[in-house]
PDB file of C-alpha atoms in Angstrom:
ATOM      1  CA  UNK V   1     -16.749  11.292  22.920  1.00  0.00           C
ATOM      2  CA  UNK V   2     -13.676  10.321  20.919  1.00  0.00           C
ATOM      3  CA  UNK V   3     -10.457  10.624  22.907  1.00  0.00           C
ATOM      4  CA  UNK V   4      -8.150   8.340  20.878  1.00  0.00           C
ATOM      5  CA  UNK V   5      -7.581   7.800  17.153  1.00  0.00           C
ATOM      6  CA  UNK V   6      -5.903   4.698  15.760  1.00  0.00           C
ATOM      7  CA  UNK V   7      -4.466   4.641  12.246  1.00  0.00           C
ATOM      8  CA  UNK V   8      -3.530   1.946   9.780  1.00  0.00           C
ATOM      9  CA  UNK V   9      -0.045   2.479   8.320  1.00  0.00           C
ATOM     10  CA  UNK V  10       0.343   1.020   4.812  1.00  0.00           C
ATOM     11  CA  UNK V  11      -2.078   2.717   2.435  1.00  0.00           C
ATOM     12  CA  UNK V  12      -3.198   5.157   5.128  1.00  0.00           C
ATOM     13  CA  UNK V  13      -0.390   6.986   6.923  1.00  0.00           C
ATOM     14  CA  UNK V  14       1.987   6.427   4.009  1.00  0.00           C
ATOM     15  CA  UNK V  15      -0.320   7.441   1.206  1.00  0.00           C
ATOM     16  CA  UNK V  16      -3.903   8.707   1.336  1.00  0.00           C
ATOM     17  CA  UNK V  17      -5.863   5.537   0.622  1.00  0.00           C
ATOM     18  CA  UNK V  18      -3.858   4.130  -2.293  1.00  0.00           C
ATOM     19  CA  UNK V  19      -2.917   0.483  -1.773  1.00  0.00           C
ATOM     20  CA  UNK V  20       0.695  -0.578  -2.339  1.00  0.00           C
ATOM     21  CA  UNK V  21      -0.360  -2.925  -5.156  1.00  0.00           C
ATOM     22  CA  UNK V  22      -2.109  -0.106  -7.004  1.00  0.00           C
ATOM     23  CA  UNK V  23       0.943   2.111  -6.630  1.00  0.00           C
ATOM     24  CA  UNK V  24       3.306  -0.512  -7.976  1.00  0.00           C
ATOM     25  CA  UNK V  25       0.965  -1.389 -10.861  1.00  0.00           C
ATOM     26  CA  UNK V  26       0.871   2.280 -11.886  1.00  0.00           C
ATOM     27  CA  UNK V  27       4.660   2.558 -11.634  1.00  0.00           C
ATOM     28  CA  UNK V  28       5.251  -0.440 -13.899  1.00  0.00           C
ATOM     29  CA  UNK V  29       2.916   1.051 -16.478  1.00  0.00           C
ATOM     30  CA  UNK V  30       4.431   4.527 -16.209  1.00  0.00           C
ATOM     31  CA  UNK V  31       7.879   3.092 -16.840  1.00  0.00           C
ATOM     32  CA  UNK V  32       6.683   1.316 -19.972  1.00  0.00           C
ATOM     33  CA  UNK V  33       6.457  -2.201 -18.546  1.00  0.00           C
ATOM     34  CA  UNK V  34       3.063  -3.444 -19.708  1.00  0.00           C
ATOM     35  CA  UNK V  35       2.007  -6.326 -17.495  1.00  0.00           C
ATOM     36  CA  UNK V  36      -1.433  -7.780 -16.751  1.00  0.00           C
ATOM     37  CA  UNK V  37      -2.605  -6.717 -13.330  1.00  0.00           C
ATOM     38  CA  UNK V  38      -2.748 -10.324 -12.168  1.00  0.00           C
ATOM     39  CA  UNK V  39       0.917 -10.727 -13.107  1.00  0.00           C
ATOM     40  CA  UNK V  40       1.839  -7.686 -11.030  1.00  0.00           C
ATOM     41  CA  UNK V  41      -0.340  -9.001  -8.223  1.00  0.00           C
ATOM     42  CA  UNK V  42       1.482 -12.334  -8.289  1.00  0.00           C
ATOM     43  CA  UNK V  43       4.868 -10.593  -7.956  1.00  0.00           C
ATOM     44  CA  UNK V  44       3.534  -8.257  -5.282  1.00  0.00           C
ATOM     45  CA  UNK V  45       1.979 -11.063  -3.240  1.00  0.00           C
ATOM     46  CA  UNK V  46       5.203 -13.067  -3.409  1.00  0.00           C
ATOM     47  CA  UNK V  47       7.168 -10.062  -2.120  1.00  0.00           C
ATOM     48  CA  UNK V  48       4.605  -9.578   0.643  1.00  0.00           C
ATOM     49  CA  UNK V  49       4.917 -13.203   1.731  1.00  0.00           C
ATOM     50  CA  UNK V  50       8.689 -12.985   1.847  1.00  0.00           C
ATOM     51  CA  UNK V  51       8.543  -9.685   3.733  1.00  0.00           C
ATOM     52  CA  UNK V  52       6.331 -11.199   6.410  1.00  0.00           C
ATOM     53  CA  UNK V  53       8.914 -13.896   7.124  1.00  0.00           C
ATOM     54  CA  UNK V  54      12.249 -12.225   6.467  1.00  0.00           C
ATOM     55  CA  UNK V  55      14.316 -11.372   9.535  1.00  0.00           C
ATOM     56  CA  UNK V  56      16.179  -8.485   7.886  1.00  0.00           C
ATOM     57  CA  UNK V  57      12.898  -6.770   7.006  1.00  0.00           C
ATOM     58  CA  UNK V  58      11.908  -6.825  10.684  1.00  0.00           C
ATOM     59  CA  UNK V  59      14.616  -4.237  11.373  1.00  0.00           C
ATOM     60  CA  UNK V  60      14.521  -2.311   8.078  1.00  0.00           C
ATOM     61  CA  UNK V  61      13.678   1.327   7.527  1.00  0.00           C
ATOM     62  CA  UNK V  62      11.324   2.368   4.731  1.00  0.00           C
ATOM     63  CA  UNK V  63      13.909   2.684   1.940  1.00  0.00           C
ATOM     64  CA  UNK V  64      15.526  -0.638   2.818  1.00  0.00           C
ATOM     65  CA  UNK V  65      12.150  -2.364   2.931  1.00  0.00           C
ATOM     66  CA  UNK V  66      10.989  -1.008  -0.423  1.00  0.00           C
ATOM     67  CA  UNK V  67      14.333  -1.819  -2.048  1.00  0.00           C
ATOM     68  CA  UNK V  68      14.078  -5.452  -0.980  1.00  0.00           C
ATOM     69  CA  UNK V  69      10.377  -5.628  -1.884  1.00  0.00           C
ATOM     70  CA  UNK V  70      11.114  -4.447  -5.421  1.00  0.00           C
ATOM     71  CA  UNK V  71      13.994  -6.908  -5.800  1.00  0.00           C
ATOM     72  CA  UNK V  72      11.698  -9.775  -4.824  1.00  0.00           C
ATOM     73  CA  UNK V  73       9.026  -8.573  -7.260  1.00  0.00           C
ATOM     74  CA  UNK V  74      11.471  -8.403 -10.148  1.00  0.00           C
ATOM     75  CA  UNK V  75      12.971 -11.794  -9.300  1.00  0.00           C
ATOM     76  CA  UNK V  76       9.474 -13.282  -9.412  1.00  0.00           C
ATOM     77  CA  UNK V  77       8.880 -11.635 -12.798  1.00  0.00           C
ATOM     78  CA  UNK V  78      12.266 -12.723 -14.148  1.00  0.00           C
ATOM     79  CA  UNK V  79      13.324  -9.126 -14.816  1.00  0.00           C
ATOM     80  CA  UNK V  80      16.882  -7.908 -14.195  1.00  0.00           C
ATOM     81  CA  UNK V  81      16.642  -4.308 -15.432  1.00  0.00           C
ATOM     82  CA  UNK V  82      18.617  -2.177 -12.967  1.00  0.00           C
ATOM     83  CA  UNK V  83      17.117   1.058 -14.297  1.00  0.00           C
ATOM     84  CA  UNK V  84      13.596  -0.297 -13.825  1.00  0.00           C
ATOM     85  CA  UNK V  85      14.503  -1.375 -10.297  1.00  0.00           C
ATOM     86  CA  UNK V  86      15.724   2.093  -9.354  1.00  0.00           C
ATOM     87  CA  UNK V  87      12.726   3.767 -10.973  1.00  0.00           C
ATOM     88  CA  UNK V  88      10.303   1.558  -9.057  1.00  0.00           C
ATOM     89  CA  UNK V  89      12.081   2.167  -5.755  1.00  0.00           C
ATOM     90  CA  UNK V  90      12.390   5.924  -6.189  1.00  0.00           C
ATOM     91  CA  UNK V  91       8.916   6.250  -7.690  1.00  0.00           C
ATOM     92  CA  UNK V  92       7.401   4.504  -4.685  1.00  0.00           C
ATOM     93  CA  UNK V  93       9.416   6.190  -1.964  1.00  0.00           C
ATOM     94  CA  UNK V  94       9.193   9.819  -3.084  1.00  0.00           C
ATOM     95  CA  UNK V  95       5.402  10.315  -2.787  1.00  0.00           C
ATOM     96  CA  UNK V  96       5.321   8.365   0.479  1.00  0.00           C
ATOM     97  CA  UNK V  97       7.956  10.687   1.929  1.00  0.00           C
ATOM     98  CA  UNK V  98       5.950  13.682   0.746  1.00  0.00           C
ATOM     99  CA  UNK V  99       2.796  12.309   2.352  1.00  0.00           C
ATOM    100  CA  UNK V 100       4.687  11.640   5.586  1.00  0.00           C
ATOM    101  CA  UNK V 101       5.588  15.302   5.992  1.00  0.00           C
ATOM    102  CA  UNK V 102       1.941  16.343   5.836  1.00  0.00           C
ATOM    103  CA  UNK V 103       0.789  13.430   7.968  1.00  0.00           C
ATOM    104  CA  UNK V 104       3.325  14.123  10.710  1.00  0.00           C
ATOM    105  CA  UNK V 105       1.905  17.630  10.966  1.00  0.00           C
ATOM    106  CA  UNK V 106      -1.616  16.187  11.048  1.00  0.00           C
ATOM    107  CA  UNK V 107      -0.657  13.908  13.936  1.00  0.00           C
ATOM    108  CA  UNK V 108       0.978  16.798  15.748  1.00  0.00           C
ATOM    109  CA  UNK V 109      -2.204  18.865  15.362  1.00  0.00           C
ATOM    110  CA  UNK V 110      -4.379  16.031  16.698  1.00  0.00           C
ATOM    111  CA  UNK V 111      -2.143  15.553  19.732  1.00  0.00           C
ATOM    112  CA  UNK V 112      -2.278  19.299  20.363  1.00  0.00           C
ATOM    113  CA  UNK V 113      -6.071  19.035  20.363  1.00  0.00           C
ATOM    114  CA  UNK V 114      -5.885  16.429  23.123  1.00  0.00           C
ATOM    115  CA  UNK V 115      -6.223  13.128  21.286  1.00  0.00           C
ATOM    116  CA  UNK V 116      -4.202  10.029  22.044  1.00  0.00           C
ATOM    117  CA  UNK V 117      -2.933   8.416  18.837  1.00  0.00           C
ATOM    118  CA  UNK V 118      -1.865   4.942  17.817  1.00  0.00           C
ATOM    119  CA  UNK V 119      -0.976   2.775  14.836  1.00  0.00           C
ATOM    120  CA  UNK V 120      -2.344  -0.723  14.217  1.00  0.00           C
ATOM    121  CA  UNK V 121      -0.727  -2.427  11.253  1.00  0.00           C
ATOM    122  CA  UNK V 122      -0.355  -5.842   9.673  1.00  0.00           C
ATOM    123  CA  UNK V 123       3.366  -5.258   9.777  1.00  0.00           C
ATOM    124  CA  UNK V 124       6.556  -7.167   9.169  1.00  0.00           C
ATOM    125  CA  UNK V 125       8.071  -6.528  12.574  1.00  0.00           C
ATOM    126  CA  UNK V 126       9.371  -3.088  11.621  1.00  0.00           C
ATOM    127  CA  UNK V 127       6.320  -0.864  12.130  1.00  0.00           C
ATOM    128  CA  UNK V 128       8.120   0.956  14.929  1.00  0.00           C
ATOM    129  CA  UNK V 129      11.064   1.561  12.563  1.00  0.00           C
ATOM    130  CA  UNK V 130       8.753   2.900   9.856  1.00  0.00           C
ATOM    131  CA  UNK V 131       6.923   5.208  12.263  1.00  0.00           C
ATOM    132  CA  UNK V 132      10.267   6.604  13.447  1.00  0.00           C
ATOM    133  CA  UNK V 133      11.467   6.932   9.855  1.00  0.00           C
ATOM    134  CA  UNK V 134       8.347   8.899   8.888  1.00  0.00           C
ATOM    135  CA  UNK V 135       8.575  11.139  11.963  1.00  0.00           C
ATOM    136  CA  UNK V 136       5.379   9.809  13.560  1.00  0.00           C
ATOM    137  CA  UNK V 137       6.754   8.261  16.750  1.00  0.00           C
ATOM    138  CA  UNK V 138       6.713  11.402  18.974  1.00  0.00           C
ATOM    139  CA  UNK V 139       2.940  11.653  18.487  1.00  0.00           C
ATOM    140  CA  UNK V 140       2.015   8.000  19.094  1.00  0.00           C
ATOM    141  CA  UNK V 141       0.991   6.474  22.408  1.00  0.00           C
ATOM    142  CA  UNK V 142       0.949   2.931  21.037  1.00  0.00           C
ATOM    143  CA  UNK V 143       2.297   1.069  17.985  1.00  0.00           C
ATOM    144  CA  UNK V 144       0.789  -2.371  17.358  1.00  0.00           C
ATOM    145  CA  UNK V 145       2.694  -4.506  14.836  1.00  0.00           C
ATOM    146  CA  UNK V 146       0.879  -7.750  13.991  1.00  0.00           C
ATOM    147  CA  UNK V 147       4.104  -9.717  13.632  1.00  0.00           C
ATOM    148  CA  UNK V 148       5.273  -8.569  17.052  1.00  0.00           C
ATOM    149  CA  UNK V 149       2.033  -9.236  18.943  1.00  0.00           C
ATOM    150  CA  UNK V 150       0.873 -12.346  17.054  1.00  0.00           C
ATOM    151  CA  UNK V 151      -2.505 -10.825  16.152  1.00  0.00           C
ATOM    152  CA  UNK V 152      -3.446  -9.948  12.582  1.00  0.00           C
ATOM    153  CA  UNK V 153      -6.163  -7.860  10.974  1.00  0.00           C
ATOM    154  CA  UNK V 154      -9.016  -8.563  10.329  1.00  0.00           C
ATOM    155  CA  UNK V 155      -9.063 -10.352  13.698  1.00  0.00           C
ATOM    156  CA  UNK V 156     -10.925  -7.954  16.022  1.00  0.00           C
ATOM    157  CA  UNK V 157      -8.580  -9.058  18.812  1.00  0.00           C
ATOM    158  CA  UNK V 158      -5.818  -6.802  17.485  1.00  0.00           C
ATOM    159  CA  UNK V 159      -8.095  -3.791  17.949  1.00  0.00           C
ATOM    160  CA  UNK V 160      -8.994  -4.881  21.476  1.00  0.00           C
ATOM    161  CA  UNK V 161      -5.265  -5.192  22.163  1.00  0.00           C
ATOM    162  CA  UNK V 162      -4.714  -1.622  20.946  1.00  0.00           C
ATOM    163  CA  UNK V 163      -7.701  -0.371  22.920  1.00  0.00           C
ATOM    164  CA  UNK V 164      -6.336  -1.909  26.113  1.00  0.00           C
ATOM    165  CA  UNK V 165      -3.004  -0.185  25.522  1.00  0.00           C
ATOM    166  CA  UNK V 166      -4.849   3.118  25.073  1.00  0.00           C
ATOM    167  CA  UNK V 167      -7.002   2.823  28.163  1.00  0.00           C
ATOM    168  CA  UNK V 168      -9.465   0.034  27.549  1.00  0.00           C
ATOM    169  CA  UNK V 169     -12.718   1.525  26.195  1.00  0.00           C
ATOM    170  CA  UNK V 170     -13.036   1.017  22.391  1.00  0.00           C
ATOM    171  CA  UNK V 171     -16.173   3.168  22.413  1.00  0.00           C
ATOM    172  CA  UNK V 172     -14.013   6.248  22.968  1.00  0.00           C
ATOM    173  CA  UNK V 173     -11.751   5.442  20.009  1.00  0.00           C
ATOM    174  CA  UNK V 174     -11.832   5.759  16.241  1.00  0.00           C
ATOM    175  CA  UNK V 175     -10.048   3.573  13.681  1.00  0.00           C
ATOM    176  CA  UNK V 176      -8.878   5.217  10.457  1.00  0.00           C
ATOM    177  CA  UNK V 177      -7.906   2.938   7.585  1.00  0.00           C
ATOM    178  CA  UNK V 178      -8.106   2.394   3.842  1.00  0.00           C
ATOM    179  CA  UNK V 179      -9.373  -1.211   3.981  1.00  0.00           C
ATOM    180  CA  UNK V 180     -13.039  -1.834   4.677  1.00  0.00           C
ATOM    181  CA  UNK V 181     -12.487  -5.524   5.446  1.00  0.00           C
ATOM    182  CA  UNK V 182      -9.305  -5.234   7.527  1.00  0.00           C
ATOM    183  CA  UNK V 183      -9.859  -1.873   9.236  1.00  0.00           C
ATOM    184  CA  UNK V 184     -13.503  -0.798   9.295  1.00  0.00           C
ATOM    185  CA  UNK V 185     -15.305  -4.105   9.812  1.00  0.00           C
ATOM    186  CA  UNK V 186     -13.245  -5.521  12.724  1.00  0.00           C
ATOM    187  CA  UNK V 187     -12.866  -2.151  14.460  1.00  0.00           C
ATOM    188  CA  UNK V 188     -16.632  -1.666  14.379  1.00  0.00           C
ATOM    189  CA  UNK V 189     -17.100  -5.164  15.821  1.00  0.00           C
ATOM    190  CA  UNK V 190     -15.230  -4.151  18.980  1.00  0.00           C
ATOM    191  CA  UNK V 191     -17.196  -0.907  19.342  1.00  0.00           C
ATOM    192  CA  UNK V 192     -14.860   1.661  17.782  1.00  0.00           C
ATOM    193  CA  UNK V 193     -15.997   4.503  15.583  1.00  0.00           C
ATOM    194  CA  UNK V 194     -14.680   4.085  12.050  1.00  0.00           C
ATOM    195  CA  UNK V 195     -13.271   6.354   9.351  1.00  0.00           C
ATOM    196  CA  UNK V 196     -12.843   4.745   5.930  1.00  0.00           C
ATOM    197  CA  UNK V 197     -10.132   6.346   3.812  1.00  0.00           C
ATOM    198  CA  UNK V 198     -11.435   5.425   0.381  1.00  0.00           C
ATOM    199  CA  UNK V 199      -9.033   7.670  -1.536  1.00  0.00           C
ATOM    200  CA  UNK V 200      -9.541  10.061  -4.410  1.00  0.00           C
ATOM    201  CA  UNK V 201     -11.394   7.501  -6.533  1.00  0.00           C
ATOM    202  CA  UNK V 202     -14.852   6.654  -5.248  1.00  0.00           C
ATOM    203  CA  UNK V 203     -15.255   3.053  -4.087  1.00  0.00           C
ATOM    204  CA  UNK V 204     -18.418   1.121  -3.444  1.00  0.00           C
ATOM    205  CA  UNK V 205     -19.007   0.774   0.284  1.00  0.00           C
ATOM    206  CA  UNK V 206     -19.982  -2.771   1.310  1.00  0.00           C
ATOM    207  CA  UNK V 207     -21.988  -1.508   4.293  1.00  0.00           C
ATOM    208  CA  UNK V 208     -22.385   2.209   4.908  1.00  0.00           C
ATOM    209  CA  UNK V 209     -23.916   1.551   8.334  1.00  0.00           C
ATOM    210  CA  UNK V 210     -20.470   0.462   9.591  1.00  0.00           C
ATOM    211  CA  UNK V 211     -18.721   3.657   8.461  1.00  0.00           C
ATOM    212  CA  UNK V 212     -18.954   6.777  10.605  1.00  0.00           C
ATOM    213  CA  UNK V 213     -16.779   8.907   8.323  1.00  0.00           C
ATOM    214  CA  UNK V 214     -15.877   8.512   4.640  1.00  0.00           C
ATOM    215  CA  UNK V 215     -12.628  10.300   3.809  1.00  0.00           C
ATOM    216  CA  UNK V 216     -11.162  11.196   0.421  1.00  0.00           C
ATOM    217  CA  UNK V 217      -7.922  12.391   1.953  1.00  0.00           C
ATOM    218  CA  UNK V 218      -6.414  11.730   5.337  1.00  0.00           C
ATOM    219  CA  UNK V 219      -6.367  15.475   6.024  1.00  0.00           C
ATOM    220  CA  UNK V 220     -10.177  15.451   5.851  1.00  0.00           C
TER     221      UNK V 220
END
């Protein structure tokens, strides 16, 4: 019997299975900046690396984090277009805020049905800030931020850490995430049930036997 549900944050609780890289790539294209995907990936990965080490990010809210992330991307690309910068920031934040409203209600409904809830994220030290910013904190029994605890997905140890915080038995818990490799595979290794949020576009499943639920939308 499932008594606790643990969620990934980025790509899951902030946007129905769509990875940050995919969102930024679409935004560049929508704003008329035609870049090869690998070029966007290079800028994105550089911003991710800097985010994971930056002390200011560790205390940033969502808007502050995305603003800095975009600035690092554009610096890597050698672009100084202020209008593009604002469009990327606003275009990323708006749908995430919209998703957060629906997801906060989803979390509230799950708590009302008796589930304990948690978040396990490869974060930048500010996962607690983001959960508060999105309105999720009142519904969460545990928030596990990889930078804070020194454990990182896909290491199964981070899921055991979360399970211990939630009562100790992974077999009574389910992990919900958009990444098969970082969420589904390690959570299943420690005995959790798994829900793979693959998003609106169908994705090939590396191993269906490890997935207990396949979700198109988080609300499912």
